[in-house]
Amino acid sequence: MFCVIYRSTKRDQTYLYVEKKDDFSRVPEALMSGFGKPQLAMLLPLDGSKKLVGADIEKVRAALRDEGFYLQMPPPPESLLKMHLENHKKV
């Protein structure tokens, strides 16, 4: 199984995975309008030969099969204050 990965033009570090190039028929319209014009990032085999950065390959496969797409969002921003407080408690 292959997937096609698109980069969002509206949201930094946000990627949309679909099964076929330029086929967004199973992606909800509200998601597409918030995503912006998709920019092709890469084609990727989902056979486990390559690792995905920031996404679990099994979750991607399941989402593509069940929903027709997978949306990869950026990780939440680090809270430096929270990290400082947690490190201070350990001392």
Tab-separated table of N, CA, C and O in Angstrom:
chain	number	residue	atom	x	y	z
A	1	MET	N	0.840	-1.181	0.000
A	1	MET	CA	0.000	0.000	0.000
A	1	MET	C	0.888	1.248	0.000
A	1	MET	O	1.850	1.321	0.740
A	2	PHE	N	0.546	2.197	-0.835
A	2	PHE	CA	1.232	3.481	-0.890
A	2	PHE	C	0.307	4.565	-0.384
A	2	PHE	O	-0.911	4.403	-0.364
A	3	CYS	N	0.881	5.681	0.029
A	3	CYS	CA	0.075	6.849	0.354
A	3	CYS	C	0.775	8.073	-0.217
A	3	CYS	O	1.961	8.053	-0.530
A	4	VAL	N	-0.005	9.126	-0.359
A	4	VAL	CA	0.506	10.384	-0.869
A	4	VAL	C	0.367	11.395	0.266
A	4	VAL	O	-0.684	11.490	0.896
A	5	ILE	N	1.451	12.114	0.530
A	5	ILE	CA	1.466	13.053	1.648
A	5	ILE	C	1.521	14.476	1.105
A	5	ILE	O	2.345	14.793	0.244
A	6	TYR	N	0.615	15.308	1.636
A	6	TYR	CA	0.538	16.712	1.252
A	6	TYR	C	0.816	17.599	2.456
A	6	TYR	O	0.398	17.290	3.568
A	7	ARG	N	1.481	18.707	2.206
A	7	ARG	CA	1.790	19.713	3.224
A	7	ARG	C	0.720	20.797	3.164
A	7	ARG	O	0.303	21.211	2.081
A	8	SER	N	0.306	21.282	4.333
A	8	SER	CA	-0.681	22.356	4.392
A	8	SER	C	-0.040	23.696	4.071
A	8	SER	O	1.092	23.971	4.474
A	9	THR	N	-0.783	24.551	3.368
A	9	THR	CA	-0.320	25.912	3.096
A	9	THR	C	-0.807	26.885	4.161
A	9	THR	O	-0.353	28.022	4.205
A	10	LYS	N	-1.711	26.426	5.032
A	10	LYS	CA	-2.261	27.308	6.065
A	10	LYS	C	-1.738	26.981	7.460
A	10	LYS	O	-1.740	27.847	8.332
A	11	ARG	N	-1.331	25.750	7.678
A	11	ARG	CA	-0.918	25.339	9.026
A	11	ARG	C	0.460	24.691	8.977
A	11	ARG	O	0.650	23.673	8.315
A	12	ASP	N	1.398	25.287	9.701
A	12	ASP	CA	2.762	24.792	9.740
A	12	ASP	C	2.812	23.380	10.335
A	12	ASP	O	2.093	23.084	11.290
A	13	GLN	N	3.639	22.543	9.778
A	13	GLN	CA	3.870	21.170	10.246
A	13	GLN	C	2.596	20.314	10.260
A	13	GLN	O	2.443	19.436	11.098
A	14	THR	N	1.684	20.586	9.340
A	14	THR	CA	0.450	19.812	9.232
A	14	THR	C	0.451	19.109	7.878
A	14	THR	O	0.687	19.734	6.849
A	15	TYR	N	0.184	17.794	7.916
A	15	TYR	CA	0.257	16.972	6.706
A	15	TYR	C	-1.006	16.144	6.553
A	15	TYR	O	-1.579	15.676	7.539
A	16	LEU	N	-1.420	15.947	5.315
A	16	LEU	CA	-2.591	15.154	4.982
A	16	LEU	C	-2.146	13.967	4.146
A	16	LEU	O	-1.482	14.140	3.128
A	17	TYR	N	-2.485	12.772	4.585
A	17	TYR	CA	-2.149	11.528	3.886
A	17	TYR	C	-3.414	11.022	3.197
A	17	TYR	O	-4.470	10.932	3.828
A	18	VAL	N	-3.314	10.696	1.917
A	18	VAL	CA	-4.421	10.093	1.168
A	18	VAL	C	-3.880	8.909	0.373
A	18	VAL	O	-2.670	8.757	0.211
A	19	GLU	N	-4.785	8.078	-0.123
A	19	GLU	CA	-4.379	6.867	-0.840
A	19	GLU	C	-3.930	7.128	-2.277
A	19	GLU	O	-3.046	6.448	-2.773
A	20	LYS	N	-4.577	8.084	-2.938
A	20	LYS	CA	-4.285	8.330	-4.350
A	20	LYS	C	-3.964	9.804	-4.568
A	20	LYS	O	-4.585	10.674	-3.949
A	21	LYS	N	-3.036	10.063	-5.482
A	21	LYS	CA	-2.618	11.425	-5.767
A	21	LYS	C	-3.796	12.287	-6.201
A	21	LYS	O	-4.579	11.895	-7.071
A	22	ASP	N	-3.922	13.430	-5.532
A	22	ASP	CA	-4.949	14.436	-5.829
A	22	ASP	C	-6.383	13.941	-5.646
A	22	ASP	O	-7.318	14.537	-6.177
A	23	ASP	N	-6.583	12.875	-4.879
A	23	ASP	CA	-7.932	12.371	-4.597
A	23	ASP	C	-8.299	12.724	-3.156
A	23	ASP	O	-7.915	12.041	-2.210
A	24	PHE	N	-9.037	13.809	-3.015
A	24	PHE	CA	-9.465	14.273	-1.694
A	24	PHE	C	-10.957	14.041	-1.487
A	24	PHE	O	-11.586	14.687	-0.659
A	25	SER	N	-11.527	13.106	-2.243
A	25	SER	CA	-12.970	12.864	-2.226
A	25	SER	C	-13.484	12.383	-0.870
A	25	SER	O	-14.637	12.626	-0.539
A	26	ARG	N	-12.654	11.722	-0.074
A	26	ARG	CA	-13.103	11.224	1.238
A	26	ARG	C	-12.711	12.154	2.385
A	26	ARG	O	-12.999	11.874	3.543
A	27	VAL	N	-12.051	13.268	2.065
A	27	VAL	CA	-11.641	14.242	3.077
A	27	VAL	C	-12.772	15.248	3.275
A	27	VAL	O	-13.256	15.826	2.294
A	28	PRO	N	-13.212	15.461	4.515
A	28	PRO	CA	-14.306	16.416	4.753
A	28	PRO	C	-13.967	17.817	4.238
A	28	PRO	O	-12.827	18.274	4.343
A	29	GLU	N	-14.967	18.488	3.692
A	29	GLU	CA	-14.777	19.824	3.126
A	29	GLU	C	-14.255	20.808	4.169
A	29	GLU	O	-13.410	21.651	3.869
A	30	ALA	N	-14.752	20.720	5.402
A	30	ALA	CA	-14.300	21.634	6.458
A	30	ALA	C	-12.802	21.465	6.717
A	30	ALA	O	-12.089	22.445	6.931
A	31	LEU	N	-12.322	20.230	6.683
A	31	LEU	CA	-10.895	19.985	6.873
A	31	LEU	C	-10.104	20.577	5.713
A	31	LEU	O	-9.071	21.230	5.917
A	32	MET	N	-10.574	20.385	4.489
A	32	MET	CA	-9.871	20.903	3.315
A	32	MET	C	-9.803	22.426	3.331
A	32	MET	O	-8.768	22.997	2.987
A	33	SER	N	-10.861	23.087	3.751
A	33	SER	CA	-10.835	24.553	3.758
A	33	SER	C	-9.865	25.074	4.814
A	33	SER	O	-9.198	26.085	4.602
A	34	GLY	N	-9.738	24.390	5.941
A	34	GLY	CA	-8.781	24.786	6.973
A	34	GLY	C	-7.361	24.395	6.643
A	34	GLY	O	-6.405	24.978	7.154
A	35	PHE	N	-7.199	23.403	5.774
A	35	PHE	CA	-5.881	22.894	5.400
A	35	PHE	C	-5.219	23.790	4.359
A	35	PHE	O	-4.004	23.942	4.330
A	36	GLY	N	-6.027	24.393	3.496
A	36	GLY	CA	-5.480	25.219	2.423
A	36	GLY	C	-5.187	24.375	1.193
A	36	GLY	O	-5.533	23.205	1.122
A	37	LYS	N	-4.520	24.977	0.218
A	37	LYS	CA	-4.187	24.266	-1.016
A	37	LYS	C	-3.095	23.247	-0.714
A	37	LYS	O	-1.992	23.616	-0.314
A	38	PRO	N	-3.392	21.955	-0.877
A	38	PRO	CA	-2.395	20.923	-0.561
A	38	PRO	C	-1.173	21.012	-1.474
A	38	PRO	O	-1.309	21.174	-2.685
A	39	GLN	N	0.002	20.937	-0.875
A	39	GLN	CA	1.255	20.906	-1.635
A	39	GLN	C	1.843	19.505	-1.513
A	39	GLN	O	2.078	19.024	-0.393
A	40	LEU	N	2.089	18.875	-2.636
A	40	LEU	CA	2.631	17.518	-2.636
A	40	LEU	C	3.975	17.493	-1.914
A	40	LEU	O	4.882	18.258	-2.242
A	41	ALA	N	4.082	16.623	-0.912
A	41	ALA	CA	5.330	16.487	-0.157
A	41	ALA	C	6.082	15.227	-0.584
A	41	ALA	O	7.279	15.281	-0.844
A	42	MET	N	5.372	14.086	-0.646
A	42	MET	CA	6.024	12.847	-1.055
A	42	MET	C	5.038	11.716	-1.240
A	42	MET	O	3.907	11.774	-0.774
A	43	LEU	N	5.491	10.673	-1.935
A	43	LEU	CA	4.779	9.401	-2.033
A	43	LEU	C	5.539	8.449	-1.128
A	43	LEU	O	6.775	8.455	-1.127
A	44	LEU	N	4.816	7.630	-0.398
A	44	LEU	CA	5.473	6.785	0.585
A	44	LEU	C	4.846	5.391	0.612
A	44	LEU	O	3.618	5.272	0.709
A	45	PRO	N	5.676	4.344	0.547
A	45	PRO	CA	5.126	2.995	0.718
A	45	PRO	C	4.818	2.767	2.197
A	45	PRO	O	5.577	3.193	3.067
A	46	LEU	N	3.700	2.126	2.459
A	46	LEU	CA	3.316	1.831	3.848
A	46	LEU	C	3.591	0.373	4.192
A	46	LEU	O	2.847	-0.254	4.926
A	47	ASP	N	4.677	-0.150	3.639
A	47	ASP	CA	5.034	-1.546	3.894
A	47	ASP	C	6.006	-1.703	5.056
A	47	ASP	O	6.467	-2.800	5.342
A	48	GLY	N	6.330	-0.591	5.718
A	48	GLY	CA	7.248	-0.648	6.851
A	48	GLY	C	8.701	-0.469	6.456
A	48	GLY	O	9.571	-0.459	7.316
A	49	SER	N	8.994	-0.329	5.165
A	49	SER	CA	10.377	-0.171	4.729
A	49	SER	C	10.938	1.209	5.081
A	49	SER	O	12.143	1.373	5.173
A	50	LYS	N	10.054	2.178	5.277
A	50	LYS	CA	10.486	3.522	5.677
A	50	LYS	C	9.711	3.938	6.912
A	50	LYS	O	8.543	3.619	7.060
A	51	LYS	N	10.388	4.662	7.791
A	51	LYS	CA	9.740	5.158	9.015
A	51	LYS	C	9.063	6.485	8.738
A	51	LYS	O	9.533	7.281	7.932
A	52	LEU	N	7.969	6.703	9.432
A	52	LEU	CA	7.281	7.982	9.365
A	52	LEU	C	7.726	8.834	10.554
A	52	LEU	O	7.877	8.326	11.655
A	53	VAL	N	7.924	10.110	10.306
A	53	VAL	CA	8.296	11.031	11.372
A	53	VAL	C	7.012	11.642	11.931
A	53	VAL	O	6.250	12.252	11.198
A	54	GLY	N	6.753	11.427	13.190
A	54	GLY	CA	5.591	12.040	13.816
A	54	GLY	C	4.278	11.318	13.610
A	54	GLY	O	3.228	11.851	13.944
A	55	ALA	N	4.313	10.116	13.031
A	55	ALA	CA	3.071	9.367	12.821
A	55	ALA	C	3.351	7.872	12.955
A	55	ALA	O	4.417	7.397	12.589
A	56	ASP	N	2.383	7.156	13.492
A	56	ASP	CA	2.471	5.705	13.643
A	56	ASP	C	1.942	5.055	12.363
A	56	ASP	O	0.801	5.297	11.966
A	57	ILE	N	2.755	4.233	11.742
A	57	ILE	CA	2.394	3.647	10.440
A	57	ILE	C	1.112	2.814	10.511
A	57	ILE	O	0.306	2.823	9.574
A	58	GLU	N	0.889	2.125	11.619
A	58	GLU	CA	-0.338	1.321	11.758
A	58	GLU	C	-1.570	2.218	11.850
A	58	GLU	O	-2.620	1.900	11.288
A	59	LYS	N	-1.449	3.340	12.546
A	59	LYS	CA	-2.572	4.284	12.643
A	59	LYS	C	-2.867	4.911	11.284
A	59	LYS	O	-4.020	5.130	10.926
A	60	VAL	N	-1.807	5.201	10.537
A	60	VAL	CA	-1.986	5.770	9.196
A	60	VAL	C	-2.707	4.772	8.299
A	60	VAL	O	-3.676	5.112	7.623
A	61	ARG	N	-2.252	3.525	8.302
A	61	ARG	CA	-2.903	2.485	7.484
A	61	ARG	C	-4.376	2.336	7.840
A	61	ARG	O	-5.237	2.264	6.960
A	62	ALA	N	-4.660	2.257	9.143
A	62	ALA	CA	-6.043	2.086	9.601
A	62	ALA	C	-6.913	3.284	9.200
A	62	ALA	O	-8.043	3.108	8.736
A	63	ALA	N	-6.384	4.490	9.360
A	63	ALA	CA	-7.156	5.687	9.008
A	63	ALA	C	-7.412	5.741	7.505
A	63	ALA	O	-8.517	6.087	7.081
A	64	LEU	N	-6.409	5.402	6.705
A	64	LEU	CA	-6.607	5.398	5.252
A	64	LEU	C	-7.667	4.376	4.849
A	64	LEU	O	-8.519	4.656	4.007
A	65	ARG	N	-7.622	3.215	5.464
A	65	ARG	CA	-8.582	2.158	5.147
A	65	ARG	C	-10.000	2.550	5.598
A	65	ARG	O	-10.960	2.431	4.845
A	66	ASP	N	-10.108	3.051	6.835
A	66	ASP	CA	-11.429	3.308	7.413
A	66	ASP	C	-12.028	4.663	7.030
A	66	ASP	O	-13.231	4.773	6.823
A	67	GLU	N	-11.190	5.700	6.967
A	67	GLU	CA	-11.695	7.051	6.738
A	67	GLU	C	-11.298	7.631	5.386
A	67	GLU	O	-11.880	8.609	4.938
A	68	GLY	N	-10.247	7.076	4.789
A	68	GLY	CA	-9.798	7.574	3.493
A	68	GLY	C	-8.733	8.648	3.574
A	68	GLY	O	-8.256	9.137	2.553
A	69	PHE	N	-8.345	9.040	4.788
A	69	PHE	CA	-7.307	10.043	4.962
A	69	PHE	C	-6.735	9.940	6.372
A	69	PHE	O	-7.324	9.323	7.253
A	70	TYR	N	-5.580	10.555	6.558
A	70	TYR	CA	-4.962	10.678	7.886
A	70	TYR	C	-4.412	12.092	7.993
A	70	TYR	O	-3.738	12.564	7.077
A	71	LEU	N	-4.704	12.773	9.077
A	71	LEU	CA	-4.223	14.130	9.294
A	71	LEU	C	-3.157	14.108	10.372
A	71	LEU	O	-3.411	13.671	11.489
A	72	GLN	N	-1.966	14.572	10.027
A	72	GLN	CA	-0.862	14.653	10.987
A	72	GLN	C	-0.724	16.100	11.425
A	72	GLN	O	-0.436	16.984	10.630
A	73	MET	N	-0.949	16.333	12.704
A	73	MET	CA	-0.864	17.671	13.284
A	73	MET	C	0.516	17.858	13.919
A	73	MET	O	1.166	16.883	14.299
A	74	PRO	N	0.955	19.108	14.086
A	74	PRO	CA	2.247	19.339	14.729
A	74	PRO	C	2.180	18.978	16.213
A	74	PRO	O	1.097	18.993	16.805
A	75	PRO	N	3.324	18.640	16.797
A	75	PRO	CA	3.322	18.355	18.231
A	75	PRO	C	2.955	19.620	19.004
A	75	PRO	O	3.200	20.736	18.514
A	76	PRO	N	2.387	19.468	20.199
A	76	PRO	CA	2.044	20.660	20.977
A	76	PRO	C	3.320	21.414	21.364
A	76	PRO	O	4.368	20.796	21.544
A	77	PRO	N	3.234	22.730	21.476
A	77	PRO	CA	4.427	23.496	21.851
A	77	PRO	C	4.881	23.133	23.261
A	77	PRO	O	4.069	22.829	24.133
A	78	GLU	N	6.183	23.155	23.446
A	78	GLU	CA	6.728	22.839	24.761
A	78	GLU	C	6.481	24.008	25.701
A	78	GLU	O	6.616	25.155	25.327
A	79	SER	N	6.124	23.670	26.910
A	79	SER	CA	5.950	24.701	27.916
A	79	SER	C	7.234	24.768	28.732
A	79	SER	O	7.511	23.890	29.559
A	80	LEU	N	8.029	25.800	28.490
A	80	LEU	CA	9.286	25.940	29.222
A	80	LEU	C	9.044	26.152	30.702
A	80	LEU	O	9.808	25.675	31.537
A	81	LEU	N	7.969	26.855	31.048
A	81	LEU	CA	7.647	27.059	32.458
A	81	LEU	C	7.322	25.730	33.121
A	81	LEU	O	7.827	25.428	34.211
A	82	LYS	N	6.521	24.911	32.465
A	82	LYS	CA	6.156	23.605	33.021
A	82	LYS	C	7.404	22.736	33.203
A	82	LYS	O	7.579	22.098	34.235
A	83	MET	N	8.294	22.734	32.203
A	83	MET	CA	9.518	21.950	32.306
A	83	MET	C	10.382	22.454	33.464
A	83	MET	O	10.939	21.664	34.226
A	84	HIS	N	10.470	23.763	33.629
A	84	HIS	CA	11.256	24.348	34.714
A	84	HIS	C	10.689	23.940	36.076
A	84	HIS	O	11.429	23.537	36.972
A	85	LEU	N	9.365	24.041	36.215
A	85	LEU	CA	8.733	23.682	37.481
A	85	LEU	C	8.907	22.202	37.806
A	85	LEU	O	9.155	21.833	38.957
A	86	GLU	N	8.783	21.335	36.779
A	86	GLU	CA	8.958	19.904	37.005
A	86	GLU	C	10.392	19.576	37.408
A	86	GLU	O	10.630	18.766	38.295
A	87	ASN	N	11.349	20.218	36.792
A	87	ASN	CA	12.755	20.000	37.137
A	87	ASN	C	13.082	20.544	38.519
A	87	ASN	O	13.916	19.996	39.222
A	88	HIS	N	12.427	21.616	38.912
A	88	HIS	CA	12.659	22.216	40.224
A	88	HIS	C	12.138	21.328	41.352
A	88	HIS	O	12.700	21.295	42.431
A	89	LYS	N	11.049	20.596	41.091
A	89	LYS	CA	10.469	19.702	42.091
A	89	LYS	C	11.399	18.541	42.395
A	89	LYS	O	11.425	18.028	43.489
A	90	LYS	N	12.171	18.133	41.374
A	90	LYS	CA	13.050	16.964	41.522
A	90	LYS	C	14.281	17.277	42.351
A	90	LYS	O	14.928	16.375	42.844
A	91	VAL	N	14.619	18.532	42.501
A	91	VAL	CA	15.850	18.914	43.218
A	91	VAL	C	15.651	18.853	44.699
A	91	VAL	O	14.719	19.009	45.307
